[in-house]
PDB file of C-alpha atoms in Angstrom:
ATOM      1  CA  MET A   1     189.656 138.836  88.359  1.00  0.00           C
ATOM      2  CA  ASN A   2     190.537 135.768  90.638  1.00  0.00           C
ATOM      3  CA  THR A   3     188.053 132.809  90.244  1.00  0.00           C
ATOM      4  CA  THR A   4     188.641 129.828  93.042  1.00  0.00           C
ATOM      5  CA  ARG A   5     189.245 126.319  92.065  1.00  0.00           C
ATOM      6  CA  ASN A   6     185.537 125.608  93.307  1.00  0.00           C
ATOM      7  CA  ASP A   7     183.842 127.738  90.442  1.00  0.00           C
ATOM      8  CA  ILE A   8     186.057 126.256  88.187  1.00  0.00           C
ATOM      9  CA  VAL A   9     185.209 122.699  89.074  1.00  0.00           C
ATOM     10  CA  LEU A  10     181.444 123.608  89.368  1.00  0.00           C
ATOM     11  CA  VAL A  11     181.283 125.079  85.697  1.00  0.00           C
ATOM     12  CA  LYS A  12     183.093 121.840  84.833  1.00  0.00           C
ATOM     13  CA  LEU A  13     180.981 119.618  86.573  1.00  0.00           C
ATOM     14  CA  GLY A  14     178.069 121.623  84.782  1.00  0.00           C
ATOM     15  CA  ALA A  15     179.747 120.713  80.905  1.00  0.00           C
ATOM     16  CA  VAL A  16     179.873 117.024  82.386  1.00  0.00           C
ATOM     17  CA  PHE A  17     176.461 116.930  83.136  1.00  0.00           C
ATOM     18  CA  VAL A  18     174.801 118.373  79.726  1.00  0.00           C
ATOM     19  CA  VAL A  19     177.295 115.870  78.225  1.00  0.00           C
ATOM     20  CA  VAL A  20     175.946 113.160  80.055  1.00  0.00           C
ATOM     21  CA  TYR A  21     172.237 113.977  79.536  1.00  0.00           C
ATOM     22  CA  ALA A  22     172.767 114.428  75.979  1.00  0.00           C
ATOM     23  CA  LEU A  23     174.876 111.169  75.663  1.00  0.00           C
ATOM     24  CA  GLN A  24     171.436 109.313  77.766  1.00  0.00           C
ATOM     25  CA  ASN A  25     169.346 110.179  74.856  1.00  0.00           C
ATOM     26  CA  LEU A  26     171.327 109.676  71.703  1.00  0.00           C
ATOM     27  CA  ALA A  27     170.222 106.389  70.944  1.00  0.00           C
ATOM     28  CA  TYR A  28     166.626 107.657  70.673  1.00  0.00           C
ATOM     29  CA  TYR A  29     168.153 110.340  68.295  1.00  0.00           C
ATOM     30  CA  ILE A  30     170.270 108.015  66.097  1.00  0.00           C
ATOM     31  CA  SER A  31     166.926 105.427  65.653  1.00  0.00           C
ATOM     32  CA  PHE A  32     164.891 108.551  64.863  1.00  0.00           C
ATOM     33  CA  MET A  33     167.690 109.595  61.835  1.00  0.00           C
ATOM     34  CA  MET A  34     167.300 106.176  60.644  1.00  0.00           C
ATOM     35  CA  GLY A  35     164.102 106.551  58.856  1.00  0.00           C
ATOM     36  CA  ALA A  36     162.964 107.066  55.457  1.00  0.00           C
ATOM     37  CA  GLU A  37     165.782 108.736  53.178  1.00  0.00           C
ATOM     38  CA  GLU A  38     163.842 111.255  52.151  1.00  0.00           C
ATOM     39  CA  TYR A  39     163.637 113.066  55.739  1.00  0.00           C
ATOM     40  CA  VAL A  40     167.532 112.552  56.022  1.00  0.00           C
ATOM     41  CA  TYR A  41     168.055 116.438  56.064  1.00  0.00           C
ATOM     42  CA  ILE A  42     165.241 116.942  58.763  1.00  0.00           C
ATOM     43  CA  ALA A  43     167.070 114.382  60.493  1.00  0.00           C
ATOM     44  CA  ALA A  44     170.311 115.819  60.600  1.00  0.00           C
ATOM     45  CA  VAL A  45     169.386 118.728  61.589  1.00  0.00           C
ATOM     46  CA  VAL A  46     167.259 117.293  64.489  1.00  0.00           C
ATOM     47  CA  PHE A  47     170.544 115.488  65.709  1.00  0.00           C
ATOM     48  CA  CYS A  48     172.734 118.733  65.691  1.00  0.00           C
ATOM     49  CA  LEU A  49     170.198 120.582  67.513  1.00  0.00           C
ATOM     50  CA  VAL A  50     169.652 117.691  70.142  1.00  0.00           C
ATOM     51  CA  PHE A  51     173.568 116.209  70.230  1.00  0.00           C
ATOM     52  CA  VAL A  52     175.973 118.615  68.610  1.00  0.00           C
ATOM     53  CA  LEU A  53     174.516 122.098  70.441  1.00  0.00           C
ATOM     54  CA  PRO A  54     174.941 120.788  74.102  1.00  0.00           C
ATOM     55  CA  ALA A  55     178.252 119.105  72.696  1.00  0.00           C
ATOM     56  CA  ALA A  56     179.579 122.715  71.950  1.00  0.00           C
ATOM     57  CA  PHE A  57     177.984 124.098  74.610  1.00  0.00           C
ATOM     58  CA  SER A  58     179.801 121.866  77.332  1.00  0.00           C
ATOM     59  CA  TRP A  59     182.977 122.223  75.448  1.00  0.00           C
ATOM     60  CA  ALA A  60     182.880 125.878  75.771  1.00  0.00           C
ATOM     61  CA  LEU A  61     182.107 125.540  79.187  1.00  0.00           C
ATOM     62  CA  TRP A  62     185.015 123.020  79.829  1.00  0.00           C
ATOM     63  CA  LYS A  63     187.653 125.016  78.002  1.00  0.00           C
ATOM     64  CA  PHE A  64     186.318 128.544  79.530  1.00  0.00           C
ATOM     65  CA  PRO A  65     185.703 128.531  82.952  1.00  0.00           C
ATOM     66  CA  ALA A  66     187.602 130.868  84.377  1.00  0.00           C
ATOM     67  CA  THR A  67     186.113 133.517  82.149  1.00  0.00           C
ATOM     68  CA  ILE A  68     182.557 132.554  82.200  1.00  0.00           C
ATOM     69  CA  THR A  69     182.870 132.416  86.207  1.00  0.00           C
ATOM     70  CA  GLY A  70     184.225 135.604  86.123  1.00  0.00           C
ATOM     71  CA  ALA A  71     181.306 137.439  84.148  1.00  0.00           C
ATOM     72  CA  LEU A  72     178.580 135.363  86.277  1.00  0.00           C
ATOM     73  CA  TYR A  73     178.505 137.732  89.220  1.00  0.00           C
ATOM     74  CA  ASP A  74     177.956 141.586  90.274  1.00  0.00           C
ATOM     75  CA  ARG A  75     181.466 143.134  90.376  1.00  0.00           C
ATOM     76  CA  SER A  76     179.980 146.131  92.742  1.00  0.00           C
ATOM     77  CA  GLU A  77     179.377 144.074  96.281  1.00  0.00           C
ATOM     78  CA  SER A  78     182.877 143.274  98.504  1.00  0.00           C
ATOM     79  CA  PRO A  79     181.060 140.967 101.462  1.00  0.00           C
ATOM     80  CA  SER A  80     183.521 138.834 103.006  1.00  0.00           C
ATOM     81  CA  GLU A  81     185.967 136.613 101.029  1.00  0.00           C
ATOM     82  CA  ASN A  82     183.848 133.497 102.433  1.00  0.00           C
ATOM     83  CA  ASP A  83     180.899 135.055 102.007  1.00  0.00           C
ATOM     84  CA  ALA A  84     181.849 136.106  98.530  1.00  0.00           C
ATOM     85  CA  ARG A  85     182.732 132.217  97.351  1.00  0.00           C
ATOM     86  CA  ASN A  86     179.089 131.067  98.387  1.00  0.00           C
ATOM     87  CA  GLN A  87     177.609 134.211  96.755  1.00  0.00           C
ATOM     88  CA  LYS A  88     179.390 133.134  93.672  1.00  0.00           C
ATOM     89  CA  ALA A  89     178.574 129.916  93.487  1.00  0.00           C
ATOM     90  CA  LEU A  90     175.187 130.022  94.245  1.00  0.00           C
ATOM     91  CA  LEU A  91     175.127 132.479  91.654  1.00  0.00           C
ATOM     92  CA  ILE A  92     176.958 130.417  89.312  1.00  0.00           C
ATOM     93  CA  GLY A  93     174.350 127.460  89.950  1.00  0.00           C
ATOM     94  CA  VAL A  94     171.163 129.648  89.093  1.00  0.00           C
ATOM     95  CA  THR A  95     173.139 130.438  85.728  1.00  0.00           C
ATOM     96  CA  LEU A  96     173.900 127.288  84.953  1.00  0.00           C
ATOM     97  CA  ILE A  97     170.558 125.539  85.840  1.00  0.00           C
ATOM     98  CA  GLY A  98     168.546 128.046  83.933  1.00  0.00           C
ATOM     99  CA  LEU A  99     171.402 127.393  80.634  1.00  0.00           C
ATOM    100  CA  TYR A 100     170.320 123.499  81.157  1.00  0.00           C
ATOM    101  CA  THR A 101     166.541 124.692  81.116  1.00  0.00           C
ATOM    102  CA  LEU A 102     166.903 126.775  78.291  1.00  0.00           C
ATOM    103  CA  VAL A 103     169.317 124.870  76.404  1.00  0.00           C
ATOM    104  CA  PHE A 104     167.051 121.310  76.645  1.00  0.00           C
ATOM    105  CA  GLY A 105     163.389 123.489  76.746  1.00  0.00           C
ATOM    106  CA  ILE A 106     164.608 124.469  72.935  1.00  0.00           C
ATOM    107  CA  ILE A 107     165.900 120.975  71.997  1.00  0.00           C
ATOM    108  CA  ASP A 108     162.630 119.193  73.001  1.00  0.00           C
ATOM    109  CA  LEU A 109     160.565 121.824  71.585  1.00  0.00           C
ATOM    110  CA  VAL A 110     162.525 121.343  68.080  1.00  0.00           C
ATOM    111  CA  TYR A 111     162.479 117.286  68.584  1.00  0.00           C
ATOM    112  CA  PHE A 112     158.623 118.005  69.093  1.00  0.00           C
ATOM    113  CA  GLU A 113     158.035 119.962  66.242  1.00  0.00           C
ATOM    114  CA  ALA A 114     160.283 117.981  63.730  1.00  0.00           C
ATOM    115  CA  HIS A 115     158.104 115.137  65.148  1.00  0.00           C
ATOM    116  CA  ARG A 116     154.840 116.503  64.176  1.00  0.00           C
ATOM    117  CA  TYR A 117     156.427 117.634  60.617  1.00  0.00           C
ATOM    118  CA  ALA A 118     157.770 113.814  60.180  1.00  0.00           C
ATOM    119  CA  GLU A 119     154.134 112.870  61.417  1.00  0.00           C
ATOM    120  CA  LEU A 120     152.316 114.997  58.734  1.00  0.00           C
ATOM    121  CA  GLN A 121     155.133 114.054  55.601  1.00  0.00           C
ATOM    122  CA  LEU A 122     154.217 110.172  56.171  1.00  0.00           C
ATOM    123  CA  ALA A 123     150.478 110.670  56.261  1.00  0.00           C
ATOM    124  CA  LYS A 124     150.556 112.655  53.236  1.00  0.00           C
ATOM    125  CA  ASP A 125     153.248 110.412  51.739  1.00  0.00           C
ATOM    126  CA  ALA A 126     150.747 107.328  52.530  1.00  0.00           C
ATOM    127  CA  ASN A 127     147.366 109.255  51.299  1.00  0.00           C
ATOM    128  CA  PHE A 128     146.268 109.479  55.018  1.00  0.00           C
ATOM    129  CA  PRO A 129     143.629 112.251  55.417  1.00  0.00           C
ATOM    130  CA  GLU A 130     145.433 114.565  57.975  1.00  0.00           C
ATOM    131  CA  TYR A 131     144.465 114.311  61.528  1.00  0.00           C
ATOM    132  CA  PRO A 132     144.586 116.882  64.600  1.00  0.00           C
ATOM    133  CA  ILE A 133     147.412 116.869  66.885  1.00  0.00           C
ATOM    134  CA  LEU A 134     148.100 114.715  69.355  1.00  0.00           C
ATOM    135  CA  PRO A 135     147.487 115.779  72.867  1.00  0.00           C
ATOM    136  CA  GLN A 136     151.240 114.789  73.292  1.00  0.00           C
ATOM    137  CA  THR A 137     151.870 116.900  71.416  1.00  0.00           C
ATOM    138  CA  VAL A 138     150.568 119.791  72.317  1.00  0.00           C
ATOM    139  CA  ALA A 139     151.431 119.376  75.720  1.00  0.00           C
ATOM    140  CA  GLY A 140     155.160 118.285  75.096  1.00  0.00           C
ATOM    141  CA  ARG A 141     154.979 122.272  73.116  1.00  0.00           C
ATOM    142  CA  ALA A 142     153.406 124.074  76.148  1.00  0.00           C
ATOM    143  CA  THR A 143     155.909 122.241  78.550  1.00  0.00           C
ATOM    144  CA  ASN A 144     158.684 123.105  76.325  1.00  0.00           C
ATOM    145  CA  ILE A 145     157.943 126.643  76.443  1.00  0.00           C
ATOM    146  CA  ILE A 146     157.528 126.833  79.943  1.00  0.00           C
ATOM    147  CA  GLN A 147     160.231 125.436  80.283  1.00  0.00           C
ATOM    148  CA  ILE A 148     162.071 128.012  78.036  1.00  0.00           C
ATOM    149  CA  ILE A 149     160.760 130.826  79.645  1.00  0.00           C
ATOM    150  CA  LEU A 150     161.760 129.346  82.788  1.00  0.00           C
ATOM    151  CA  GLY A 151     165.532 129.003  81.809  1.00  0.00           C
ATOM    152  CA  GLY A 152     165.431 132.614  80.949  1.00  0.00           C
ATOM    153  CA  ILE A 153     163.963 133.932  83.822  1.00  0.00           C
ATOM    154  CA  LEU A 154     166.928 131.736  85.823  1.00  0.00           C
ATOM    155  CA  ILE A 155     169.150 133.291  83.823  1.00  0.00           C
ATOM    156  CA  TYR A 156     168.036 136.885  83.732  1.00  0.00           C
ATOM    157  CA  GLY A 157     167.148 137.121  87.194  1.00  0.00           C
ATOM    158  CA  ARG A 158     170.097 135.495  88.656  1.00  0.00           C
ATOM    159  CA  ASN A 159     170.974 137.997  90.835  1.00  0.00           C
ATOM    160  CA  GLY A 160     167.440 138.592  92.219  1.00  0.00           C
ATOM    161  CA  ILE A 161     167.016 134.908  92.536  1.00  0.00           C
ATOM    162  CA  THR A 162     170.183 134.464  94.230  1.00  0.00           C
ATOM    163  CA  ALA A 163     169.371 137.198  96.618  1.00  0.00           C
ATOM    164  CA  PHE A 164     166.069 135.857  97.668  1.00  0.00           C
ATOM    165  CA  LEU A 165     167.709 132.407  98.189  1.00  0.00           C
ATOM    166  CA  ARG A 166     170.317 133.944 100.328  1.00  0.00           C
ATOM    167  CA  GLN A 167     167.328 135.487 102.645  1.00  0.00           C
ATOM    168  CA  VAL A 168     165.652 132.152 102.871  1.00  0.00           C
TER     169      VAL A 168
END
């Protein structure tokens, strides 16, 4: 299976995009880790999920672009070479957008849950009464669940989505 240079460049650009996004938010997550000592374990887990996971994902995209591009399209079709390249690029793009949406939906959901847990622990340690979940947390959870579902739809429905986009 031959992959074109454009396919490899597209996957590597996706890897760069994920790393840049993770780096943009790194300062925010580091400030979260600088909290009270008793929450260092939770902060380390959150850091791994919001920075190390995207970095590992990006490394895999960067290191194995030919393997990834070769596995992303339907091998049963035999259209013209130019049409096949365009279809393959569109399929890879839809899949990468789906992976991005899924990964960062999970990361953001973990953040909201860790933040809520830390809020409850701080309130408990300060002998404050437990308070209801803030609307921002509920909205964040709902948004991230929708984002995870959308990412899954883009990944697993990539062939149908690509076929639809080619008809439009």
